[in-house]
Amino acid sequence: MIEFHDVSKRYPGGSAALSEVSLSIASGELVFLAGPSGAGKSTLLKMIAAIERPSAGRVLVNGQEVSSIKQRGLPYLRRKLGLILQEQRLLMDRNVLANVMLPLVVAGIAGEDADKRARAALGKVGLLSKAASMPLSLSGGEQQRVAIARAIVHRPQVIIADEPTANLDRDSANLVLSTLKAFHGAGVTCVISTHDEYFLDRADRVIYLSQGRVTEAWRRNPVEEDVA
């Protein structure tokens, strides 16, 4: 589903975010990216969505080389992806339902179908009762779950989550991770970055980054009990 072939990323001034990264993520996998701040996790995730472009190497998603995709092709790529960034970027002047409906409206889906799908997505993250609420009235964990609902409302093939539990209390973080694992259980490929060893203990595959390079990658049996 996702392939990196000798990918490097250098910014003006010579600083390297990624150096000769090669990795492969199969369809339906749940993969955690780990490593300290500045290791290159966010850059790697943004390259999957062509938010960042490599300085060298190739990035492929479902066989399509996204590292060289033209600007006009980006909407078609991103319809396959559910993006959950560190900043939720919810629209504070619209209620929760309108925020979740936004990707559908952009894709030309409106009316009753968009409303039904947005409510279904909110139901999956346990926030249907908050559909009419404004984002500022929600807790941090609830806002993150709204962001997840917005990311999955268009039924993506891949969910990309950049530190989705950062700055959340343990209970909220557990609920967010349980929500993401539920989508993985339904067959969605999930790539999640985290620095929290608590969650890595529950992963079945971990890729470690350090100073822009893959330093370790392994599979292991996840902890059996649910994280919630």
PDB file of C-alpha atoms in Angstrom:
ATOM      1  CA  MET A   1       0.000   0.000   0.000  1.00  0.00           C
ATOM      2  CA  ILE A   2       2.819   2.436   0.916  1.00  0.00           C
ATOM      3  CA  GLU A   3       6.430   2.294  -0.274  1.00  0.00           C
ATOM      4  CA  PHE A   4       9.432   4.535   0.340  1.00  0.00           C
ATOM      5  CA  HIS A   5      12.486   3.936  -1.831  1.00  0.00           C
ATOM      6  CA  ASP A   6      15.691   5.706  -0.712  1.00  0.00           C
ATOM      7  CA  VAL A   7      13.762   8.838   0.240  1.00  0.00           C
ATOM      8  CA  SER A   8      15.637  11.899   1.476  1.00  0.00           C
ATOM      9  CA  LYS A   9      14.338  15.354   2.343  1.00  0.00           C
ATOM     10  CA  ARG A  10      16.528  18.406   2.737  1.00  0.00           C
ATOM     11  CA  TYR A  11      15.273  21.892   3.498  1.00  0.00           C
ATOM     12  CA  PRO A  12      16.883  25.166   2.409  1.00  0.00           C
ATOM     13  CA  GLY A  13      20.001  25.713   4.466  1.00  0.00           C
ATOM     14  CA  GLY A  14      21.015  22.079   4.244  1.00  0.00           C
ATOM     15  CA  SER A  15      19.142  20.546   7.198  1.00  0.00           C
ATOM     16  CA  ALA A  16      18.079  16.943   6.538  1.00  0.00           C
ATOM     17  CA  ALA A  17      14.658  15.768   7.757  1.00  0.00           C
ATOM     18  CA  LEU A  18      14.950  12.305   6.165  1.00  0.00           C
ATOM     19  CA  SER A  19      17.979  10.435   4.821  1.00  0.00           C
ATOM     20  CA  GLU A  20      17.719   7.421   2.471  1.00  0.00           C
ATOM     21  CA  VAL A  21      14.555   6.008   4.057  1.00  0.00           C
ATOM     22  CA  SER A  22      13.229   2.759   2.591  1.00  0.00           C
ATOM     23  CA  LEU A  23      10.192   0.977   4.012  1.00  0.00           C
ATOM     24  CA  SER A  24       7.039  -0.836   2.979  1.00  0.00           C
ATOM     25  CA  ILE A  25       3.593  -0.941   4.598  1.00  0.00           C
ATOM     26  CA  ALA A  26       1.110  -3.550   3.397  1.00  0.00           C
ATOM     27  CA  SER A  27      -2.604  -3.006   2.878  1.00  0.00           C
ATOM     28  CA  GLY A  28      -4.516  -3.417   6.140  1.00  0.00           C
ATOM     29  CA  GLU A  29      -1.481  -3.023   8.411  1.00  0.00           C
ATOM     30  CA  LEU A  30      -1.393  -1.027  11.658  1.00  0.00           C
ATOM     31  CA  VAL A  31       2.067   0.542  11.893  1.00  0.00           C
ATOM     32  CA  PHE A  32       3.434   2.857  14.565  1.00  0.00           C
ATOM     33  CA  LEU A  33       6.234   5.322  13.819  1.00  0.00           C
ATOM     34  CA  ALA A  34       8.326   6.064  16.888  1.00  0.00           C
ATOM     35  CA  GLY A  35      11.287   8.253  17.707  1.00  0.00           C
ATOM     36  CA  PRO A  36      12.215  11.487  19.466  1.00  0.00           C
ATOM     37  CA  SER A  37      11.046  14.940  18.458  1.00  0.00           C
ATOM     38  CA  GLY A  38      12.785  15.956  15.245  1.00  0.00           C
ATOM     39  CA  ALA A  39      13.350  12.359  14.113  1.00  0.00           C
ATOM     40  CA  GLY A  40      11.415  12.928  10.872  1.00  0.00           C
ATOM     41  CA  LYS A  41       8.092  11.273  11.728  1.00  0.00           C
ATOM     42  CA  SER A  42       5.890  14.196  10.670  1.00  0.00           C
ATOM     43  CA  THR A  43       7.836  14.718   7.451  1.00  0.00           C
ATOM     44  CA  LEU A  44       7.476  11.052   6.549  1.00  0.00           C
ATOM     45  CA  LEU A  45       3.713  11.104   7.124  1.00  0.00           C
ATOM     46  CA  LYS A  46       3.263  14.310   5.130  1.00  0.00           C
ATOM     47  CA  MET A  47       5.080  12.733   2.187  1.00  0.00           C
ATOM     48  CA  ILE A  48       2.412  10.017   1.969  1.00  0.00           C
ATOM     49  CA  ALA A  49      -0.138  12.766   1.302  1.00  0.00           C
ATOM     50  CA  ALA A  50       2.269  14.797  -0.880  1.00  0.00           C
ATOM     51  CA  ILE A  51       2.117  17.680   1.594  1.00  0.00           C
ATOM     52  CA  GLU A  52       5.918  17.426   1.536  1.00  0.00           C
ATOM     53  CA  ARG A  53       7.912  16.291  -1.504  1.00  0.00           C
ATOM     54  CA  PRO A  54      11.176  14.312  -1.325  1.00  0.00           C
ATOM     55  CA  SER A  55      14.472  15.831  -2.393  1.00  0.00           C
ATOM     56  CA  ALA A  56      15.462  12.372  -3.635  1.00  0.00           C
ATOM     57  CA  GLY A  57      13.855   8.948  -3.883  1.00  0.00           C
ATOM     58  CA  ARG A  58      10.330   7.717  -4.602  1.00  0.00           C
ATOM     59  CA  VAL A  59       7.108   7.490  -2.552  1.00  0.00           C
ATOM     60  CA  LEU A  60       4.293   5.241  -3.791  1.00  0.00           C
ATOM     61  CA  VAL A  61       0.750   4.792  -2.478  1.00  0.00           C
ATOM     62  CA  ASN A  62      -1.236   1.879  -3.883  1.00  0.00           C
ATOM     63  CA  GLY A  63       1.187   1.693  -6.798  1.00  0.00           C
ATOM     64  CA  GLN A  64       0.944   5.391  -7.670  1.00  0.00           C
ATOM     65  CA  GLU A  65       4.109   7.464  -7.420  1.00  0.00           C
ATOM     66  CA  VAL A  66       2.913  10.399  -5.314  1.00  0.00           C
ATOM     67  CA  SER A  67       6.343  11.984  -5.032  1.00  0.00           C
ATOM     68  CA  SER A  68       5.949  13.426  -8.526  1.00  0.00           C
ATOM     69  CA  ILE A  69       2.167  13.824  -8.759  1.00  0.00           C
ATOM     70  CA  LYS A  70       0.945  17.080 -10.303  1.00  0.00           C
ATOM     71  CA  GLN A  71      -0.976  19.633  -8.260  1.00  0.00           C
ATOM     72  CA  ARG A  72      -4.230  18.873 -10.083  1.00  0.00           C
ATOM     73  CA  GLY A  73      -3.953  15.216  -9.088  1.00  0.00           C
ATOM     74  CA  LEU A  74      -3.630  15.842  -5.341  1.00  0.00           C
ATOM     75  CA  PRO A  75      -7.385  15.890  -4.559  1.00  0.00           C
ATOM     76  CA  TYR A  76      -7.762  12.409  -6.072  1.00  0.00           C
ATOM     77  CA  LEU A  77      -4.871  11.092  -3.989  1.00  0.00           C
ATOM     78  CA  ARG A  78      -6.115  12.649  -0.759  1.00  0.00           C
ATOM     79  CA  ARG A  79      -9.600  11.213  -1.157  1.00  0.00           C
ATOM     80  CA  LYS A  80      -7.956   7.845  -0.452  1.00  0.00           C
ATOM     81  CA  LEU A  81      -6.392   9.191   2.748  1.00  0.00           C
ATOM     82  CA  GLY A  82      -7.703  10.198   6.152  1.00  0.00           C
ATOM     83  CA  LEU A  83      -5.375  12.814   7.624  1.00  0.00           C
ATOM     84  CA  ILE A  84      -5.220  13.443  11.373  1.00  0.00           C
ATOM     85  CA  LEU A  85      -2.621  16.090  12.136  1.00  0.00           C
ATOM     86  CA  GLN A  86      -1.321  17.336  15.491  1.00  0.00           C
ATOM     87  CA  GLU A  87      -3.415  20.483  15.100  1.00  0.00           C
ATOM     88  CA  GLN A  88      -7.038  19.469  14.597  1.00  0.00           C
ATOM     89  CA  ARG A  89      -7.750  22.596  12.499  1.00  0.00           C
ATOM     90  CA  LEU A  90     -11.450  22.421  13.217  1.00  0.00           C
ATOM     91  CA  LEU A  91     -13.517  25.366  12.005  1.00  0.00           C
ATOM     92  CA  MET A  92     -14.580  27.127  15.184  1.00  0.00           C
ATOM     93  CA  ASP A  93     -17.449  29.015  13.514  1.00  0.00           C
ATOM     94  CA  ARG A  94     -19.217  25.769  12.489  1.00  0.00           C
ATOM     95  CA  ASN A  95     -20.753  23.069  14.617  1.00  0.00           C
ATOM     96  CA  VAL A  96     -19.356  19.553  14.911  1.00  0.00           C
ATOM     97  CA  LEU A  97     -21.619  18.089  12.213  1.00  0.00           C
ATOM     98  CA  ALA A  98     -20.632  20.791   9.710  1.00  0.00           C
ATOM     99  CA  ASN A  99     -16.946  20.178  10.442  1.00  0.00           C
ATOM    100  CA  VAL A 100     -17.294  16.466   9.762  1.00  0.00           C
ATOM    101  CA  MET A 101     -19.319  17.066   6.596  1.00  0.00           C
ATOM    102  CA  LEU A 102     -16.688  19.395   5.115  1.00  0.00           C
ATOM    103  CA  PRO A 103     -14.666  16.757   3.155  1.00  0.00           C
ATOM    104  CA  LEU A 104     -17.892  15.493   1.598  1.00  0.00           C
ATOM    105  CA  VAL A 105     -18.971  18.987   0.572  1.00  0.00           C
ATOM    106  CA  VAL A 106     -15.559  19.606  -1.001  1.00  0.00           C
ATOM    107  CA  ALA A 107     -15.952  16.330  -2.923  1.00  0.00           C
ATOM    108  CA  GLY A 108     -19.356  17.426  -4.214  1.00  0.00           C
ATOM    109  CA  ILE A 109     -21.437  15.270  -1.867  1.00  0.00           C
ATOM    110  CA  ALA A 110     -24.145  17.306  -0.143  1.00  0.00           C
ATOM    111  CA  GLY A 111     -27.653  17.124   1.253  1.00  0.00           C
ATOM    112  CA  GLU A 112     -29.109  14.092   2.970  1.00  0.00           C
ATOM    113  CA  ASP A 113     -26.311  11.721   1.917  1.00  0.00           C
ATOM    114  CA  ALA A 114     -23.606  13.961   3.418  1.00  0.00           C
ATOM    115  CA  ASP A 115     -25.630  14.451   6.590  1.00  0.00           C
ATOM    116  CA  LYS A 116     -26.193  10.702   6.985  1.00  0.00           C
ATOM    117  CA  ARG A 117     -22.528   9.840   6.430  1.00  0.00           C
ATOM    118  CA  ALA A 118     -21.315  12.554   8.816  1.00  0.00           C
ATOM    119  CA  ARG A 119     -23.653  11.360  11.548  1.00  0.00           C
ATOM    120  CA  ALA A 120     -22.501   7.777  11.003  1.00  0.00           C
ATOM    121  CA  ALA A 121     -18.858   8.883  11.358  1.00  0.00           C
ATOM    122  CA  LEU A 122     -19.674  10.745  14.582  1.00  0.00           C
ATOM    123  CA  GLY A 123     -21.433   7.653  15.863  1.00  0.00           C
ATOM    124  CA  LYS A 124     -18.300   5.586  15.264  1.00  0.00           C
ATOM    125  CA  VAL A 125     -16.241   7.912  17.474  1.00  0.00           C
ATOM    126  CA  GLY A 126     -18.960   8.139  20.142  1.00  0.00           C
ATOM    127  CA  LEU A 127     -19.872  11.786  19.542  1.00  0.00           C
ATOM    128  CA  LEU A 128     -23.209  11.714  17.725  1.00  0.00           C
ATOM    129  CA  SER A 129     -24.797  13.488  20.696  1.00  0.00           C
ATOM    130  CA  LYS A 130     -22.385  16.401  20.118  1.00  0.00           C
ATOM    131  CA  ALA A 131     -23.367  16.960  16.467  1.00  0.00           C
ATOM    132  CA  ALA A 132     -24.904  20.389  17.157  1.00  0.00           C
ATOM    133  CA  SER A 133     -22.162  21.513  19.565  1.00  0.00           C
ATOM    134  CA  MET A 134     -19.481  24.049  18.709  1.00  0.00           C
ATOM    135  CA  PRO A 135     -15.854  22.819  18.809  1.00  0.00           C
ATOM    136  CA  LEU A 136     -14.830  25.231  21.585  1.00  0.00           C
ATOM    137  CA  SER A 137     -17.353  23.598  23.924  1.00  0.00           C
ATOM    138  CA  LEU A 138     -15.604  20.216  23.603  1.00  0.00           C
ATOM    139  CA  SER A 139     -12.676  18.793  25.556  1.00  0.00           C
ATOM    140  CA  GLY A 140      -9.331  18.215  23.845  1.00  0.00           C
ATOM    141  CA  GLY A 141     -10.039  14.511  23.517  1.00  0.00           C
ATOM    142  CA  GLU A 142     -13.469  15.176  22.017  1.00  0.00           C
ATOM    143  CA  GLN A 143     -12.000  17.616  19.510  1.00  0.00           C
ATOM    144  CA  GLN A 144      -9.470  14.983  18.470  1.00  0.00           C
ATOM    145  CA  ARG A 145     -12.261  12.455  17.968  1.00  0.00           C
ATOM    146  CA  VAL A 146     -14.137  14.991  15.807  1.00  0.00           C
ATOM    147  CA  ALA A 147     -10.948  15.267  13.738  1.00  0.00           C
ATOM    148  CA  ILE A 148     -10.931  11.463  13.390  1.00  0.00           C
ATOM    149  CA  ALA A 149     -14.585  11.464  12.292  1.00  0.00           C
ATOM    150  CA  ARG A 150     -13.790  14.118   9.688  1.00  0.00           C
ATOM    151  CA  ALA A 151     -10.813  12.050   8.492  1.00  0.00           C
ATOM    152  CA  ILE A 152     -12.847   8.865   7.981  1.00  0.00           C
ATOM    153  CA  VAL A 153     -16.155  10.292   6.746  1.00  0.00           C
ATOM    154  CA  HIS A 154     -15.141   9.783   3.095  1.00  0.00           C
ATOM    155  CA  ARG A 155     -14.162   6.143   3.803  1.00  0.00           C
ATOM    156  CA  PRO A 156     -10.422   6.331   3.153  1.00  0.00           C
ATOM    157  CA  GLN A 157      -8.148   3.405   2.331  1.00  0.00           C
ATOM    158  CA  VAL A 158      -5.413   4.755   4.611  1.00  0.00           C
ATOM    159  CA  ILE A 159      -5.496   6.703   7.889  1.00  0.00           C
ATOM    160  CA  ILE A 160      -2.426   8.814   8.655  1.00  0.00           C
ATOM    161  CA  ALA A 161      -2.302  10.075  12.243  1.00  0.00           C
ATOM    162  CA  ASP A 162       0.494  12.358  13.466  1.00  0.00           C
ATOM    163  CA  GLU A 163       0.793  12.150  17.273  1.00  0.00           C
ATOM    164  CA  PRO A 164      -3.014  11.866  17.672  1.00  0.00           C
ATOM    165  CA  THR A 165      -2.750  11.419  21.454  1.00  0.00           C
ATOM    166  CA  ALA A 166      -0.309  14.271  22.114  1.00  0.00           C
ATOM    167  CA  ASN A 167      -1.386  16.572  24.957  1.00  0.00           C
ATOM    168  CA  LEU A 168      -4.314  14.343  25.920  1.00  0.00           C
ATOM    169  CA  ASP A 169      -4.882  12.772  29.309  1.00  0.00           C
ATOM    170  CA  ARG A 170      -4.513   9.000  29.482  1.00  0.00           C
ATOM    171  CA  ASP A 171      -8.239   8.216  29.335  1.00  0.00           C
ATOM    172  CA  SER A 172      -8.779  10.458  26.289  1.00  0.00           C
ATOM    173  CA  ALA A 173      -5.664   9.063  24.629  1.00  0.00           C
ATOM    174  CA  ASN A 174      -6.870   5.491  25.184  1.00  0.00           C
ATOM    175  CA  LEU A 175     -10.220   6.320  23.607  1.00  0.00           C
ATOM    176  CA  VAL A 176      -8.606   7.957  20.563  1.00  0.00           C
ATOM    177  CA  LEU A 177      -6.302   4.982  20.023  1.00  0.00           C
ATOM    178  CA  SER A 178      -9.152   2.504  20.485  1.00  0.00           C
ATOM    179  CA  THR A 179     -11.097   4.393  17.809  1.00  0.00           C
ATOM    180  CA  LEU A 180      -8.204   4.175  15.358  1.00  0.00           C
ATOM    181  CA  LYS A 181      -7.701   0.480  16.080  1.00  0.00           C
ATOM    182  CA  ALA A 182     -11.385  -0.121  15.373  1.00  0.00           C
ATOM    183  CA  PHE A 183     -10.932   1.250  11.849  1.00  0.00           C
ATOM    184  CA  HIS A 184      -7.861  -0.928  11.432  1.00  0.00           C
ATOM    185  CA  GLY A 185     -10.011  -3.867  12.473  1.00  0.00           C
ATOM    186  CA  ALA A 186     -12.340  -3.006   9.590  1.00  0.00           C
ATOM    187  CA  GLY A 187      -9.466  -3.310   7.113  1.00  0.00           C
ATOM    188  CA  VAL A 188      -8.188   0.275   6.905  1.00  0.00           C
ATOM    189  CA  THR A 189      -4.410   0.721   6.688  1.00  0.00           C
ATOM    190  CA  CYS A 190      -3.273   2.867   9.646  1.00  0.00           C
ATOM    191  CA  VAL A 191       0.050   4.659  10.076  1.00  0.00           C
ATOM    192  CA  ILE A 192       0.338   6.381  13.459  1.00  0.00           C
ATOM    193  CA  SER A 193       3.243   8.361  14.873  1.00  0.00           C
ATOM    194  CA  THR A 194       3.743   8.489  18.635  1.00  0.00           C
ATOM    195  CA  HIS A 195       6.462   9.032  21.209  1.00  0.00           C
ATOM    196  CA  ASP A 196       4.438   7.274  23.923  1.00  0.00           C
ATOM    197  CA  GLU A 197       5.967   3.915  24.881  1.00  0.00           C
ATOM    198  CA  TYR A 198       2.683   3.007  26.588  1.00  0.00           C
ATOM    199  CA  PHE A 199       1.035   2.663  23.181  1.00  0.00           C
ATOM    200  CA  LEU A 200       4.031   1.089  21.481  1.00  0.00           C
ATOM    201  CA  ASP A 201       3.669  -1.836  23.876  1.00  0.00           C
ATOM    202  CA  ARG A 202       0.320  -2.494  22.173  1.00  0.00           C
ATOM    203  CA  ALA A 203       1.604  -2.312  18.600  1.00  0.00           C
ATOM    204  CA  ASP A 204       2.070  -5.261  16.270  1.00  0.00           C
ATOM    205  CA  ARG A 205       4.638  -3.399  14.154  1.00  0.00           C
ATOM    206  CA  VAL A 206       6.920  -0.507  15.093  1.00  0.00           C
ATOM    207  CA  ILE A 207       9.295   1.507  12.896  1.00  0.00           C
ATOM    208  CA  TYR A 208      11.797   3.667  14.775  1.00  0.00           C
ATOM    209  CA  LEU A 209      13.272   6.832  13.286  1.00  0.00           C
ATOM    210  CA  SER A 210      16.293   8.719  14.564  1.00  0.00           C
ATOM    211  CA  GLN A 211      17.827  11.779  12.917  1.00  0.00           C
ATOM    212  CA  GLY A 212      15.881  11.134   9.739  1.00  0.00           C
ATOM    213  CA  ARG A 213      16.860   7.478   9.359  1.00  0.00           C
ATOM    214  CA  VAL A 214      15.076   4.189  10.026  1.00  0.00           C
ATOM    215  CA  THR A 215      17.058   2.670  12.872  1.00  0.00           C
ATOM    216  CA  GLU A 216      14.848  -0.259  13.913  1.00  0.00           C
ATOM    217  CA  ALA A 217      11.721  -1.998  12.654  1.00  0.00           C
ATOM    218  CA  TRP A 218      10.068  -5.072  14.052  1.00  0.00           C
ATOM    219  CA  ARG A 219       6.841  -6.954  14.642  1.00  0.00           C
ATOM    220  CA  ARG A 220       5.722  -8.315  17.968  1.00  0.00           C
ATOM    221  CA  ASN A 221       2.604  -9.680  19.602  1.00  0.00           C
ATOM    222  CA  PRO A 222       0.452  -6.841  20.905  1.00  0.00           C
ATOM    223  CA  VAL A 223      -0.825  -6.781  24.461  1.00  0.00           C
ATOM    224  CA  GLU A 224      -4.044  -8.750  24.498  1.00  0.00           C
ATOM    225  CA  GLU A 225      -6.205  -6.495  26.645  1.00  0.00           C
ATOM    226  CA  ASP A 226      -8.070  -3.569  25.091  1.00  0.00           C
ATOM    227  CA  VAL A 227      -6.492  -0.163  25.690  1.00  0.00           C
ATOM    228  CA  ALA A 228      -9.750   1.501  26.679  1.00  0.00           C
TER     229      ALA A 228
END
